[in-house]
XYZ file of C-alpha atoms in Angstrom:
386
model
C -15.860 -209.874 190.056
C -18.565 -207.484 188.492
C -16.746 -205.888 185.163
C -18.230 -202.389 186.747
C -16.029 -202.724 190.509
C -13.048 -200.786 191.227
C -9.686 -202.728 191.955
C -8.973 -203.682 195.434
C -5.014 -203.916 196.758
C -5.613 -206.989 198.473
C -4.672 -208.269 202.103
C -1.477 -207.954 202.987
C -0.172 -210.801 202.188
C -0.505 -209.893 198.448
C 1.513 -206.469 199.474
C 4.802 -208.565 200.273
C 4.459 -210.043 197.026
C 6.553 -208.587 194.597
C 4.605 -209.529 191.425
C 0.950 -207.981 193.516
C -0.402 -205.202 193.166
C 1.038 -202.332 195.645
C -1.752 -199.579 195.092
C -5.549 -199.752 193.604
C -5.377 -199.178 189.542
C -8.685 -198.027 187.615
C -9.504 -200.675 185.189
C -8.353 -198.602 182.136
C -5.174 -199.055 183.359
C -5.292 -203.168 184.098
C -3.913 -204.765 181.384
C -6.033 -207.744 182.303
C -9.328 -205.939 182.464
C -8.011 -204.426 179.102
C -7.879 -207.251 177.618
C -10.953 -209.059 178.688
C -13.125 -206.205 177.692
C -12.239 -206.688 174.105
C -13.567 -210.364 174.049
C -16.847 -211.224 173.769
C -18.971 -212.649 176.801
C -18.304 -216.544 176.428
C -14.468 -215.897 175.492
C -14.280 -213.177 178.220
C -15.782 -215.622 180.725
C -12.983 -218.732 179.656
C -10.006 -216.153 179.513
C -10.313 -214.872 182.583
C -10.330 -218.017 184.503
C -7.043 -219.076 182.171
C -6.064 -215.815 183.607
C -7.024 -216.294 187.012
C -5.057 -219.753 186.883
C -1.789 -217.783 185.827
C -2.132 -215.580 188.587
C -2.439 -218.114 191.460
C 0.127 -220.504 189.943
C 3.027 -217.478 189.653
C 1.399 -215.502 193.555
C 0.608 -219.018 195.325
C -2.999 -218.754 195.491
C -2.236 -215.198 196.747
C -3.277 -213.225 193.568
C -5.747 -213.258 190.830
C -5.886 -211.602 186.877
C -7.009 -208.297 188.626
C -4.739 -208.150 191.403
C -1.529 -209.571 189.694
C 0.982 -206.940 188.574
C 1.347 -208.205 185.034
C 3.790 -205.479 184.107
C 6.168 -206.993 186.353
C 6.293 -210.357 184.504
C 9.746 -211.328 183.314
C 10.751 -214.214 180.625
C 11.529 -216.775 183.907
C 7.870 -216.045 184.932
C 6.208 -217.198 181.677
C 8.982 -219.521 181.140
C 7.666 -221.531 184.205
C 3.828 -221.002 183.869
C 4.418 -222.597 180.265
C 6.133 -225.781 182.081
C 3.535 -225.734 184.452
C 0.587 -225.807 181.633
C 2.468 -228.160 179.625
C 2.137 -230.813 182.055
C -1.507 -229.859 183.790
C -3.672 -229.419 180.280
C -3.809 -230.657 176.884
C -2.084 -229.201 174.337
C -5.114 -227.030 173.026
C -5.792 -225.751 176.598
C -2.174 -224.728 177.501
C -1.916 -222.622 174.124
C -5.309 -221.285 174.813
C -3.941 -220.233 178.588
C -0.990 -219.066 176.742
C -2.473 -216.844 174.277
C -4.272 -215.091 177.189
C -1.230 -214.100 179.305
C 0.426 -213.425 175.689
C -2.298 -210.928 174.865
C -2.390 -209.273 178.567
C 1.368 -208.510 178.015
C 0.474 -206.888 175.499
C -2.046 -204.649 176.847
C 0.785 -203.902 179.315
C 3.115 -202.965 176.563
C 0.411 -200.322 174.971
C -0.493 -199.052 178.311
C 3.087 -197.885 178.434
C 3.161 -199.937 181.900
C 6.449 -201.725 180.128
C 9.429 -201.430 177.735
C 8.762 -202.744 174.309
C 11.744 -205.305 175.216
C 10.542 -206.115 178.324
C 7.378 -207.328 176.282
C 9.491 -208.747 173.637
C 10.785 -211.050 176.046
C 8.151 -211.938 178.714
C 5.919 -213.229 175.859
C 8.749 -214.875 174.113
C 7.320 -218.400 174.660
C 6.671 -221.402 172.514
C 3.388 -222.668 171.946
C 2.885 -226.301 173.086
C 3.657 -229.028 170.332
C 1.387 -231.848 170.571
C -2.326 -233.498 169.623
C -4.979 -235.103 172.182
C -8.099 -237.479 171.066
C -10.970 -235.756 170.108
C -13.417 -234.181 173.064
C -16.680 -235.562 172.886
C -18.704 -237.152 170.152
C -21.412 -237.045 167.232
C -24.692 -238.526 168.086
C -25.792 -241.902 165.699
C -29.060 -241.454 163.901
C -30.577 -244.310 166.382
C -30.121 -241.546 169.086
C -31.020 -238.284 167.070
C -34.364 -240.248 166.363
C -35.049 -241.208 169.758
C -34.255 -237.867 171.421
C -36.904 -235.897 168.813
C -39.623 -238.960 169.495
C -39.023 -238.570 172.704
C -39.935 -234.556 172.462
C -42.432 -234.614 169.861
C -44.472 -237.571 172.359
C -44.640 -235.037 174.638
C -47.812 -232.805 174.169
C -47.126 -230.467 177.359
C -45.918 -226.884 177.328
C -42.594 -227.566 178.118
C -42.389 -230.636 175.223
C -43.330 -227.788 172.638
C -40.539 -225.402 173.899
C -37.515 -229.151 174.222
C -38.793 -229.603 171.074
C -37.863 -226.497 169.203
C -34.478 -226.426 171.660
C -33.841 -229.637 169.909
C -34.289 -228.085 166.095
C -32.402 -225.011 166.986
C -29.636 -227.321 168.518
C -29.095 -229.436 165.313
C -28.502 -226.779 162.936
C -24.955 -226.406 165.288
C -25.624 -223.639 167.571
C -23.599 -222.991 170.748
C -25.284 -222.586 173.975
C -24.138 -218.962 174.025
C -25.915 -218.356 170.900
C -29.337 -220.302 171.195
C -29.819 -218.136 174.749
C -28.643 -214.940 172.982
C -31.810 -215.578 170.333
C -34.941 -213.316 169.761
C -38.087 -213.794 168.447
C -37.314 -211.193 165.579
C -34.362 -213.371 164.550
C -36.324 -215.998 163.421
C -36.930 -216.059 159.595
C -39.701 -218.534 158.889
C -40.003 -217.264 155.333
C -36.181 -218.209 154.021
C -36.015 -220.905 156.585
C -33.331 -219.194 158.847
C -32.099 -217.922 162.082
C -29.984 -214.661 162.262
C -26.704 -215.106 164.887
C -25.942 -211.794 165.695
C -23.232 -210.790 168.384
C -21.880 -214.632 168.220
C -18.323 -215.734 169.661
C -15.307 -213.593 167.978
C -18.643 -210.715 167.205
C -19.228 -212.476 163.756
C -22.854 -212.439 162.590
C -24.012 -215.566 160.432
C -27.187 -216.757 159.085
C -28.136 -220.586 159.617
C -30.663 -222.513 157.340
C -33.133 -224.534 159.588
C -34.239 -227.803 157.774
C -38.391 -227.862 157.687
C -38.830 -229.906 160.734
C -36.837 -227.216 162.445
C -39.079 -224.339 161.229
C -42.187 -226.479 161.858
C -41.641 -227.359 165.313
C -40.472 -223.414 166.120
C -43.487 -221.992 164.565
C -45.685 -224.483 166.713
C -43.789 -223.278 169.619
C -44.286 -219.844 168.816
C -47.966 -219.722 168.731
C -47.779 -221.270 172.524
C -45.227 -218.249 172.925
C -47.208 -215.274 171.071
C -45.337 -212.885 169.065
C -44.578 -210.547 171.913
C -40.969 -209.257 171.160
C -38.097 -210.428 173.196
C -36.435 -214.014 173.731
C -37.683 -216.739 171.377
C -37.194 -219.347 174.270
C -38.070 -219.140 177.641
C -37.518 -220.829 180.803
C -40.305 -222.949 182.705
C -41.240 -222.846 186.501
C -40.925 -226.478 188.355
C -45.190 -225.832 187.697
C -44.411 -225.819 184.075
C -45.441 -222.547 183.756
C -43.383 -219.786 181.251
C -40.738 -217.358 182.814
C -40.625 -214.347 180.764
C -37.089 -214.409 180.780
C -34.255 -215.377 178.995
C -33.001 -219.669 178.713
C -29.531 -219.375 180.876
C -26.504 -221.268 179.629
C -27.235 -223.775 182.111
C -31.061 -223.765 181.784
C -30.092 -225.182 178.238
C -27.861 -227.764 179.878
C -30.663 -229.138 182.539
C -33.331 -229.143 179.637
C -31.016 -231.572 177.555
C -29.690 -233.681 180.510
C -33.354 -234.176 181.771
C -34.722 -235.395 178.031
C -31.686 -237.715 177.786
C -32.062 -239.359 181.240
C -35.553 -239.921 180.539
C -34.802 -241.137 176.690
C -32.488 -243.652 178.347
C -29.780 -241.820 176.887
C -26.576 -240.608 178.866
C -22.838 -239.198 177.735
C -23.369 -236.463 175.563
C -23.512 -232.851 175.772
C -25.346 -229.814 174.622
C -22.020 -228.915 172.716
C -22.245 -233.008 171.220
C -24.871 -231.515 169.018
C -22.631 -229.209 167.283
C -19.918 -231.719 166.581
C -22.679 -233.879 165.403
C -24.140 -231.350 162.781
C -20.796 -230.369 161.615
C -19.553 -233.878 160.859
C -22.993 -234.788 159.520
C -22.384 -231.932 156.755
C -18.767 -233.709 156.420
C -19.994 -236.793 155.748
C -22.454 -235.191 153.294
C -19.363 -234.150 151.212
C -19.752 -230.501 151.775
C -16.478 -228.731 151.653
C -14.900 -227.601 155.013
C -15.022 -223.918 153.879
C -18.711 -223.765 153.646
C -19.168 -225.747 156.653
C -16.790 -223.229 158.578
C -19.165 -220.849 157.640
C -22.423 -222.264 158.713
C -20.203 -223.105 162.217
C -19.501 -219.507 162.874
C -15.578 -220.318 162.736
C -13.246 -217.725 162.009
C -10.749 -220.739 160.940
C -10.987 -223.959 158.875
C -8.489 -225.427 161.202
C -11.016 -225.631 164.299
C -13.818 -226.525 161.828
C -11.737 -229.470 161.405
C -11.446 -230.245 164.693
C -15.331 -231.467 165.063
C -14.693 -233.816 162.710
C -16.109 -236.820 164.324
C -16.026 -239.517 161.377
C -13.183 -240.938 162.858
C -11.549 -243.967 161.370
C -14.597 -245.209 159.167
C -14.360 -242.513 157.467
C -10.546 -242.672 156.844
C -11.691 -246.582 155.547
C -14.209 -245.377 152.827
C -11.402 -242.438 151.698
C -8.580 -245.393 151.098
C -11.452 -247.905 149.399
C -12.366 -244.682 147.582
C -8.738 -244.222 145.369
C -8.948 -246.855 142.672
C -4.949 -247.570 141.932
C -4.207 -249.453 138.676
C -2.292 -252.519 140.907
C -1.919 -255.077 138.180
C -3.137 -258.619 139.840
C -0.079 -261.360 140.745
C 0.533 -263.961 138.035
C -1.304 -266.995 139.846
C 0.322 -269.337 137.815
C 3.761 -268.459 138.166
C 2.912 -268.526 142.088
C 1.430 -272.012 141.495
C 4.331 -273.607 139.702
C 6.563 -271.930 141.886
C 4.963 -273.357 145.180
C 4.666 -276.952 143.295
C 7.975 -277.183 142.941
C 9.248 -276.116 146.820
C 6.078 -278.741 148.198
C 7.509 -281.669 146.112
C 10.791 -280.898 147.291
C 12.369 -284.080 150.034
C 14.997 -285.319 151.106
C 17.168 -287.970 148.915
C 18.518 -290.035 151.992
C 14.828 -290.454 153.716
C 12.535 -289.300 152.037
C 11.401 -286.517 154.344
C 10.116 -283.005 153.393
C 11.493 -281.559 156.600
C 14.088 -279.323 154.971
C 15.706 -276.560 156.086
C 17.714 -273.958 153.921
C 21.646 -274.537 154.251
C 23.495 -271.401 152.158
C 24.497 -272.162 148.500
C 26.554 -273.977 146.487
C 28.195 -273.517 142.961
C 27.129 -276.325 140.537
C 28.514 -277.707 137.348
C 26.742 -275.014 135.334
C 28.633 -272.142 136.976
C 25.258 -270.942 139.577
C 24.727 -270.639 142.888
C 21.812 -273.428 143.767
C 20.095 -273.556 147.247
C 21.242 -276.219 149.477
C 18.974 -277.956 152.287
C 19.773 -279.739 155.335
C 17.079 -282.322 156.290
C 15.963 -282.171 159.777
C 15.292 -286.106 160.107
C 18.341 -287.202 159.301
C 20.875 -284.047 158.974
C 21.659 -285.117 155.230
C 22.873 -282.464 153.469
C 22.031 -282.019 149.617
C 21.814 -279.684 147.000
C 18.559 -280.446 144.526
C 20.459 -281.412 141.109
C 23.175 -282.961 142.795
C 21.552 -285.062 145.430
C 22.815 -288.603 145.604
C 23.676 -289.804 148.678
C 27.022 -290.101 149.861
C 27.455 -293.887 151.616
Protein backbone atom coordinates (compact mmCIF):
# COMPACT_ATOMS: atom_id res chain seq x y z
CA UNK A 1 0.00 0.00 0.00
CA UNK A 2 1.36 3.53 -1.08
CA UNK A 3 2.47 5.34 2.45
CA UNK A 4 0.33 8.47 0.84
CA UNK A 5 -3.43 6.26 0.59
CA UNK A 6 -6.15 6.73 2.94
CA UNK A 7 -7.34 3.63 5.07
CA UNK A 8 -9.96 1.47 3.66
CA UNK A 9 -12.63 -0.51 6.20
CA UNK A 10 -12.35 -3.55 4.35
CA UNK A 11 -15.04 -6.13 3.00
CA UNK A 12 -17.28 -7.22 5.22
CA UNK A 13 -15.96 -9.95 6.34
CA UNK A 14 -13.29 -7.89 8.21
CA UNK A 15 -16.49 -5.86 9.80
CA UNK A 16 -17.63 -9.10 11.81
CA UNK A 17 -14.28 -9.29 13.08
CA UNK A 18 -13.94 -7.98 16.33
CA UNK A 19 -10.18 -7.17 16.30
CA UNK A 20 -10.90 -5.18 12.35
CA UNK A 21 -11.26 -2.14 11.79
CA UNK A 22 -15.10 -0.85 12.04
CA UNK A 23 -14.66 2.72 10.40
CA UNK A 24 -11.76 4.34 8.02
CA UNK A 25 -8.90 6.03 10.44
CA UNK A 26 -6.45 8.78 8.89
CA UNK A 27 -3.02 7.46 9.16
CA UNK A 28 -2.05 9.84 12.05
CA UNK A 29 -4.20 7.96 13.97
CA UNK A 30 -2.91 4.13 12.91
CA UNK A 31 -0.69 3.07 15.30
CA UNK A 32 0.84 0.88 12.64
CA UNK A 33 1.36 3.56 10.06
CA UNK A 34 2.75 5.48 13.18
CA UNK A 35 5.10 3.38 13.71
CA UNK A 36 6.40 2.51 10.33
CA UNK A 37 6.87 6.10 9.45
CA UNK A 38 9.51 6.46 12.06
CA UNK A 39 11.76 3.68 10.49
CA UNK A 40 13.79 4.13 7.80
CA UNK A 41 12.97 2.67 4.20
CA UNK A 42 14.69 -0.90 4.43
CA UNK A 43 13.46 -1.36 8.21
CA UNK A 44 10.04 0.15 7.26
CA UNK A 45 9.81 -2.27 4.32
CA UNK A 46 10.79 -5.66 6.80
CA UNK A 47 8.47 -4.36 9.70
CA UNK A 48 5.63 -4.06 7.96
CA UNK A 49 5.52 -7.43 6.48
CA UNK A 50 6.38 -8.79 10.33
CA UNK A 51 3.38 -6.67 10.81
CA UNK A 52 1.35 -7.81 8.11
CA UNK A 53 2.11 -11.52 9.34
CA UNK A 54 0.64 -10.57 12.89
CA UNK A 55 -2.34 -9.35 11.42
CA UNK A 56 -3.34 -12.37 9.26
CA UNK A 57 -2.22 -14.91 11.89
CA UNK A 58 -4.60 -13.14 14.86
CA UNK A 59 -7.82 -12.02 11.67
CA UNK A 60 -7.31 -15.41 9.58
CA UNK A 61 -5.97 -13.98 6.53
CA UNK A 62 -8.86 -11.47 6.97
CA UNK A 63 -6.78 -8.39 8.09
CA UNK A 64 -3.54 -6.73 7.52
CA UNK A 65 -1.11 -4.00 9.76
CA UNK A 66 -3.45 -1.22 8.34
CA UNK A 67 -6.68 -2.72 8.74
CA UNK A 68 -6.12 -4.56 12.14
CA UNK A 69 -7.50 -2.75 15.18
CA UNK A 70 -4.33 -2.92 17.23
CA UNK A 71 -5.88 -1.06 20.13
CA UNK A 72 -8.01 -3.91 20.68
CA UNK A 73 -5.13 -6.37 21.33
CA UNK A 74 -5.28 -8.06 24.71
CA UNK A 75 -2.34 -10.14 26.60
CA UNK A 76 -4.13 -13.69 25.13
CA UNK A 77 -3.65 -12.09 21.63
CA UNK A 78 0.14 -11.54 21.85
CA UNK A 79 0.37 -14.40 24.13
CA UNK A 80 -0.57 -16.66 21.11
CA UNK A 81 1.14 -14.77 18.18
CA UNK A 82 4.41 -15.28 20.40
CA UNK A 83 3.64 -19.26 20.40
CA UNK A 84 2.89 -19.04 16.97
CA UNK A 85 6.43 -17.23 16.04
CA UNK A 86 8.21 -19.35 18.36
CA UNK A 87 7.62 -22.33 16.41
CA UNK A 88 7.44 -20.76 12.58
CA UNK A 89 10.94 -18.55 12.74
CA UNK A 90 14.21 -18.56 14.29
CA UNK A 91 14.81 -17.08 17.30
CA UNK A 92 16.20 -13.71 15.79
CA UNK A 93 13.14 -13.44 13.47
CA UNK A 94 10.40 -14.05 16.13
CA UNK A 95 12.00 -11.24 18.45
CA UNK A 96 12.36 -9.09 15.44
CA UNK A 97 8.34 -9.79 14.68
CA UNK A 98 7.98 -9.21 18.29
CA UNK A 99 9.58 -5.97 18.69
CA UNK A 100 7.31 -4.68 15.86
CA UNK A 101 3.88 -5.50 17.38
CA UNK A 102 5.70 -4.37 20.80
CA UNK A 103 6.43 -0.96 19.33
CA UNK A 104 2.84 -0.59 17.47
CA UNK A 105 1.29 -1.04 21.00
CA UNK A 106 2.94 1.48 21.84
CA UNK A 107 2.00 3.92 19.32
CA UNK A 108 -1.50 2.85 20.44
CA UNK A 109 -0.78 3.72 23.99
CA UNK A 110 0.49 7.48 22.96
CA UNK A 111 -2.29 7.90 20.58
CA UNK A 112 -4.47 7.66 23.65
CA UNK A 113 -6.31 4.75 21.55
CA UNK A 114 -5.58 2.58 25.00
CA UNK A 115 -5.14 2.54 28.81
CA UNK A 116 -1.58 2.66 29.92
CA UNK A 117 -2.47 -0.92 31.56
CA UNK A 118 -4.02 -2.18 28.77
CA UNK A 119 -0.50 -1.54 27.08
CA UNK A 120 1.27 -2.71 30.08
CA UNK A 121 -0.17 -5.94 29.53
CA UNK A 122 -0.71 -6.64 25.79
CA UNK A 123 3.07 -6.14 25.30
CA UNK A 124 3.93 -8.04 28.37
CA UNK A 125 5.68 -10.84 26.41
CA UNK A 126 8.97 -12.62 26.62
CA UNK A 127 11.41 -12.44 24.03
CA UNK A 128 12.34 -15.84 22.50
CA UNK A 129 15.36 -17.68 24.26
CA UNK A 130 17.41 -19.47 21.86
CA UNK A 131 20.50 -19.37 19.06
CA UNK A 132 20.37 -20.66 15.26
CA UNK A 133 23.65 -21.35 12.95
CA UNK A 134 24.90 -18.54 11.32
CA UNK A 135 22.96 -17.20 7.90
CA UNK A 136 25.14 -17.25 5.10
CA UNK A 137 28.87 -17.12 4.68
CA UNK A 138 32.29 -15.20 4.02
CA UNK A 139 33.71 -15.64 0.64
CA UNK A 140 37.55 -17.53 0.55
CA UNK A 141 40.20 -15.45 -1.13
CA UNK A 142 40.17 -18.22 -4.12
CA UNK A 143 36.64 -16.76 -4.82
CA UNK A 144 37.17 -12.93 -4.04
CA UNK A 145 40.06 -13.31 -6.70
CA UNK A 146 38.12 -14.96 -9.23
CA UNK A 147 34.99 -12.78 -9.02
CA UNK A 148 37.33 -9.32 -9.54
CA UNK A 149 39.34 -11.31 -12.58
CA UNK A 150 36.39 -12.15 -13.76
CA UNK A 151 35.21 -8.20 -13.84
CA UNK A 152 38.36 -6.60 -14.52
CA UNK A 153 38.60 -9.28 -17.97
CA UNK A 154 35.77 -7.67 -18.99
CA UNK A 155 36.54 -4.45 -21.07
CA UNK A 156 32.71 -3.59 -21.90
CA UNK A 157 30.63 -0.82 -20.40
CA UNK A 158 28.86 -2.82 -18.16
CA UNK A 159 32.39 -4.72 -16.84
CA UNK A 160 33.57 -1.08 -15.84
CA UNK A 161 30.31 -0.31 -13.88
CA UNK A 162 30.38 -4.78 -12.05
CA UNK A 163 33.61 -3.78 -11.47
CA UNK A 164 33.30 -0.77 -9.26
CA UNK A 165 29.86 -2.63 -7.77
CA UNK A 166 32.37 -5.16 -6.73
CA UNK A 167 34.87 -2.46 -4.83
CA UNK A 168 31.99 -0.65 -3.33
CA UNK A 169 30.60 -4.13 -2.18
CA UNK A 170 33.81 -5.21 -0.28
CA UNK A 171 34.24 -2.33 1.86
CA UNK A 172 30.68 -3.94 3.58
CA UNK A 173 27.96 -1.96 2.17
CA UNK A 174 24.30 -3.05 2.22
CA UNK A 175 22.33 -3.10 -0.87
CA UNK A 176 20.19 -0.30 0.55
CA UNK A 177 23.15 1.81 0.85
CA UNK A 178 25.28 1.18 -2.42
CA UNK A 179 21.75 2.18 -4.44
CA UNK A 180 21.21 5.15 -2.08
CA UNK A 181 24.95 6.48 -3.36
CA UNK A 182 25.77 9.75 -5.34
CA UNK A 183 28.39 10.81 -7.31
CA UNK A 184 29.15 13.73 -4.77
CA UNK A 185 29.63 11.09 -2.06
CA UNK A 186 32.53 9.79 -3.43
CA UNK A 187 35.82 11.11 -1.88
CA UNK A 188 38.68 10.09 -4.13
CA UNK A 189 41.04 12.41 -2.29
CA UNK A 190 40.81 10.66 1.46
CA UNK A 191 39.91 7.42 -0.15
CA UNK A 192 36.21 7.32 1.09
CA UNK A 193 32.58 7.03 0.54
CA UNK A 194 30.07 9.14 2.64
CA UNK A 195 26.78 6.81 3.88
CA UNK A 196 24.35 9.24 4.53
CA UNK A 197 20.61 8.37 5.47
CA UNK A 198 21.84 4.55 6.15
CA UNK A 199 19.64 1.90 8.18
CA UNK A 200 18.70 3.27 11.88
CA UNK A 201 19.50 7.22 9.92
CA UNK A 202 23.23 6.91 11.06
CA UNK A 203 25.71 8.55 8.69
CA UNK A 204 29.29 6.84 8.46
CA UNK A 205 32.26 7.29 6.39
CA UNK A 206 33.95 4.06 4.80
CA UNK A 207 37.69 3.92 3.67
CA UNK A 208 37.90 2.29 0.13
CA UNK A 209 41.25 0.32 -0.26
CA UNK A 210 43.16 1.73 -3.67
CA UNK A 211 41.86 -0.86 -5.96
CA UNK A 212 38.46 0.31 -4.86
CA UNK A 213 39.13 4.01 -5.67
CA UNK A 214 40.94 2.99 -8.88
CA UNK A 215 38.38 0.96 -10.42
CA UNK A 216 35.50 3.81 -9.34
CA UNK A 217 37.41 6.59 -10.81
CA UNK A 218 37.79 4.48 -14.14
CA UNK A 219 34.15 4.00 -13.97
CA UNK A 220 33.48 7.47 -13.48
CA UNK A 221 35.11 8.87 -16.48
CA UNK A 222 32.73 6.27 -18.58
CA UNK A 223 29.97 7.95 -16.27
CA UNK A 224 30.98 11.84 -16.50
CA UNK A 225 30.68 13.93 -13.54
CA UNK A 226 27.08 14.87 -14.13
CA UNK A 227 25.53 15.00 -10.55
CA UNK A 228 23.19 12.35 -9.43
CA UNK A 229 23.62 8.43 -8.83
CA UNK A 230 27.22 7.16 -8.96
CA UNK A 231 25.88 3.79 -10.47
CA UNK A 232 23.53 3.24 -12.99
CA UNK A 233 21.56 0.59 -14.48
CA UNK A 234 22.22 -0.92 -18.11
CA UNK A 235 19.61 -1.67 -20.92
CA UNK A 236 19.62 -5.56 -22.15
CA UNK A 237 21.72 -3.32 -25.25
CA UNK A 238 24.21 -2.47 -22.65
CA UNK A 239 23.47 0.89 -22.88
CA UNK A 240 23.32 3.40 -19.44
CA UNK A 241 19.86 4.16 -17.76
CA UNK A 242 20.09 7.42 -16.15
CA UNK A 243 18.56 6.14 -13.23
CA UNK A 244 19.15 4.85 -10.05
CA UNK A 245 20.71 0.70 -9.44
CA UNK A 246 17.37 -0.90 -7.68
CA UNK A 247 17.85 -3.24 -4.75
CA UNK A 248 17.33 -5.97 -7.04
CA UNK A 249 19.26 -4.55 -10.04
CA UNK A 250 22.24 -5.05 -7.52
CA UNK A 251 21.12 -8.61 -6.90
CA UNK A 252 20.86 -9.68 -10.85
CA UNK A 253 24.31 -7.88 -11.50
CA UNK A 254 26.00 -10.19 -8.78
CA UNK A 255 24.03 -13.43 -9.57
CA UNK A 256 24.86 -12.99 -13.36
CA UNK A 257 28.93 -12.45 -12.64
CA UNK A 258 28.82 -15.48 -10.30
CA UNK A 259 27.00 -17.87 -12.70
CA UNK A 260 29.32 -16.95 -15.30
CA UNK A 261 32.55 -17.11 -12.76
CA UNK A 262 31.34 -20.64 -12.08
CA UNK A 263 30.50 -19.51 -8.79
CA UNK A 264 27.01 -20.14 -7.04
CA UNK A 265 25.64 -19.83 -3.13
CA UNK A 266 26.37 -16.56 -2.02
CA UNK A 267 24.67 -13.37 -1.76
CA UNK A 268 25.04 -9.69 -2.25
CA UNK A 269 24.68 -9.45 1.66
CA UNK A 270 27.75 -12.55 1.73
CA UNK A 271 29.97 -9.65 0.94
CA UNK A 272 29.33 -7.84 4.05
CA UNK A 273 29.80 -10.79 6.34
CA UNK A 274 32.89 -11.39 4.39
CA UNK A 275 34.47 -7.84 4.94
CA UNK A 276 33.48 -7.77 8.48
CA UNK A 277 35.08 -11.08 9.44
CA UNK A 278 38.03 -10.29 7.19
CA UNK A 279 38.67 -7.12 9.57
CA UNK A 280 38.14 -9.84 12.52
CA UNK A 281 40.56 -11.94 11.44
CA UNK A 282 42.85 -8.92 10.94
CA UNK A 283 42.67 -8.43 14.78
CA UNK A 284 40.79 -5.23 14.65
CA UNK A 285 38.68 -4.75 17.67
CA UNK A 286 34.86 -5.32 17.32
CA UNK A 287 34.17 -1.66 18.33
CA UNK A 288 35.90 -0.18 15.42
CA UNK A 289 34.62 -2.71 13.14
CA UNK A 290 30.96 -1.88 14.42
CA UNK A 291 31.69 1.34 13.28
CA UNK A 292 32.90 0.88 9.80
CA UNK A 293 29.55 -1.71 9.64
CA UNK A 294 27.14 1.04 10.35
CA UNK A 295 25.89 -0.99 13.58
CA UNK A 296 24.30 0.73 16.26
CA UNK A 297 25.37 -2.48 18.50
CA UNK A 298 28.51 -4.62 18.98
CA UNK A 299 26.24 -7.50 19.59
CA UNK A 300 25.01 -7.76 15.80
CA UNK A 301 28.57 -6.83 14.68
CA UNK A 302 29.29 -10.03 16.24
CA UNK A 303 26.92 -11.82 14.60
CA UNK A 304 28.87 -11.68 11.00
CA UNK A 305 31.47 -13.27 12.49
CA UNK A 306 32.15 -15.94 10.03
CA UNK A 307 35.61 -17.45 11.32
CA UNK A 308 33.84 -20.15 12.69
CA UNK A 309 35.62 -22.94 14.44
CA UNK A 310 39.23 -22.32 12.93
CA UNK A 311 39.27 -19.49 14.41
CA UNK A 312 38.16 -20.75 17.89
CA UNK A 313 41.40 -23.43 17.11
CA UNK A 314 44.10 -20.66 16.65
CA UNK A 315 42.46 -18.68 20.00
CA UNK A 316 43.00 -22.09 22.26
CA UNK A 317 46.70 -22.80 20.45
CA UNK A 318 47.10 -19.07 21.11
CA UNK A 319 47.04 -19.24 25.38
CA UNK A 320 50.41 -20.68 26.31
CA UNK A 321 49.55 -22.46 29.93
CA UNK A 322 52.61 -23.39 32.05
CA UNK A 323 51.38 -27.46 32.02
CA UNK A 324 54.48 -29.02 33.45
CA UNK A 325 55.27 -32.25 31.06
CA UNK A 326 54.43 -36.01 32.74
CA UNK A 327 57.43 -37.70 34.36
CA UNK A 328 58.16 -40.31 31.44
CA UNK A 329 60.07 -42.33 33.57
CA UNK A 330 57.90 -42.85 36.35
CA UNK A 331 55.23 -43.81 33.52
CA UNK A 332 57.88 -46.21 32.14
CA UNK A 333 58.72 -48.08 35.30
CA UNK A 334 55.29 -48.03 36.20
CA UNK A 335 54.04 -49.75 32.89
CA UNK A 336 57.23 -52.26 33.18
CA UNK A 337 56.16 -53.50 36.08
CA UNK A 338 52.09 -54.18 35.19
CA UNK A 339 53.56 -55.84 31.46
CA UNK A 340 55.86 -58.29 33.37
CA UNK A 341 53.16 -59.10 35.57
CA UNK A 342 51.72 -63.31 34.96
CA UNK A 343 50.27 -65.64 36.39
CA UNK A 344 52.21 -68.07 39.02
CA UNK A 345 50.12 -71.31 38.20
CA UNK A 346 50.57 -70.94 34.14
CA UNK A 347 52.38 -68.61 33.31
CA UNK A 348 49.84 -66.46 31.50
CA UNK A 349 49.60 -62.61 31.42
CA UNK A 350 45.85 -62.78 31.03
CA UNK A 351 45.00 -61.20 34.37
CA UNK A 352 42.20 -59.64 35.48
CA UNK A 353 41.87 -57.36 38.68
CA UNK A 354 40.15 -59.34 41.68
CA UNK A 355 39.60 -56.55 44.78
CA UNK A 356 42.36 -56.45 47.48
CA UNK A 357 43.84 -58.15 50.03
CA UNK A 358 45.68 -57.23 53.36
CA UNK A 359 49.28 -58.61 53.40
CA UNK A 360 51.78 -59.34 56.09
CA UNK A 361 52.95 -55.72 56.07
CA UNK A 362 49.57 -54.33 57.15
CA UNK A 363 48.48 -52.90 53.10
CA UNK A 364 45.98 -53.46 50.91
CA UNK A 365 47.80 -55.20 47.64
CA UNK A 366 45.88 -55.78 44.31
CA UNK A 367 44.81 -59.23 43.70
CA UNK A 368 44.36 -60.85 40.06
CA UNK A 369 42.41 -63.64 38.83
CA UNK A 370 43.98 -65.29 35.73
CA UNK A 371 41.67 -65.84 32.94
CA UNK A 372 43.44 -69.20 31.67
CA UNK A 373 43.22 -70.98 34.49
CA UNK A 374 40.98 -68.95 37.20
CA UNK A 375 44.04 -69.03 39.72
CA UNK A 376 43.72 -66.55 42.05
CA UNK A 377 46.91 -64.69 43.49
CA UNK A 378 48.02 -61.74 45.04
CA UNK A 379 51.72 -60.53 43.57
CA UNK A 380 54.00 -61.00 46.86
CA UNK A 381 52.17 -63.83 48.00
CA UNK A 382 51.74 -65.94 44.94
CA UNK A 383 52.61 -69.57 45.41
CA UNK A 384 50.36 -71.87 44.30
CA UNK A 385 48.09 -73.65 46.40
CA UNK A 386 48.20 -77.70 45.30
Amino acid sequence: MSDDKPLNIGDNQNRDNPLALTQPVPLTLQPAEVYLRSLGEGSRRTMREALDTIAKLLTDNQCDATTLNWSKLKYQHTAIIRSILMEKYSPAMANKMLCALRRTLKEAWRLELTTREQYARAADIASVRGKRLLKGRALNDAEITTLWKHCLDDNSNLGLRDTALLGILMVGLRRSEVTSLDLSHFKPRNCSLHIHNSKGNLDRVVYLPPKGVKVIKEWVKFRKKQPGPLLYPFSRGHNIIYRRMSDQGILKALQTRGKIAGLDGFTVHDFRRTFITNLLYAGVDLITVKELAGHASADTTAMYDMRGEEAKRQAINSINIPIPEPDKRKTRKINSKISSLKCPNCKSEELIRNGFQILADGNKHQSYRCKKCSYAFTPLLSVPDK
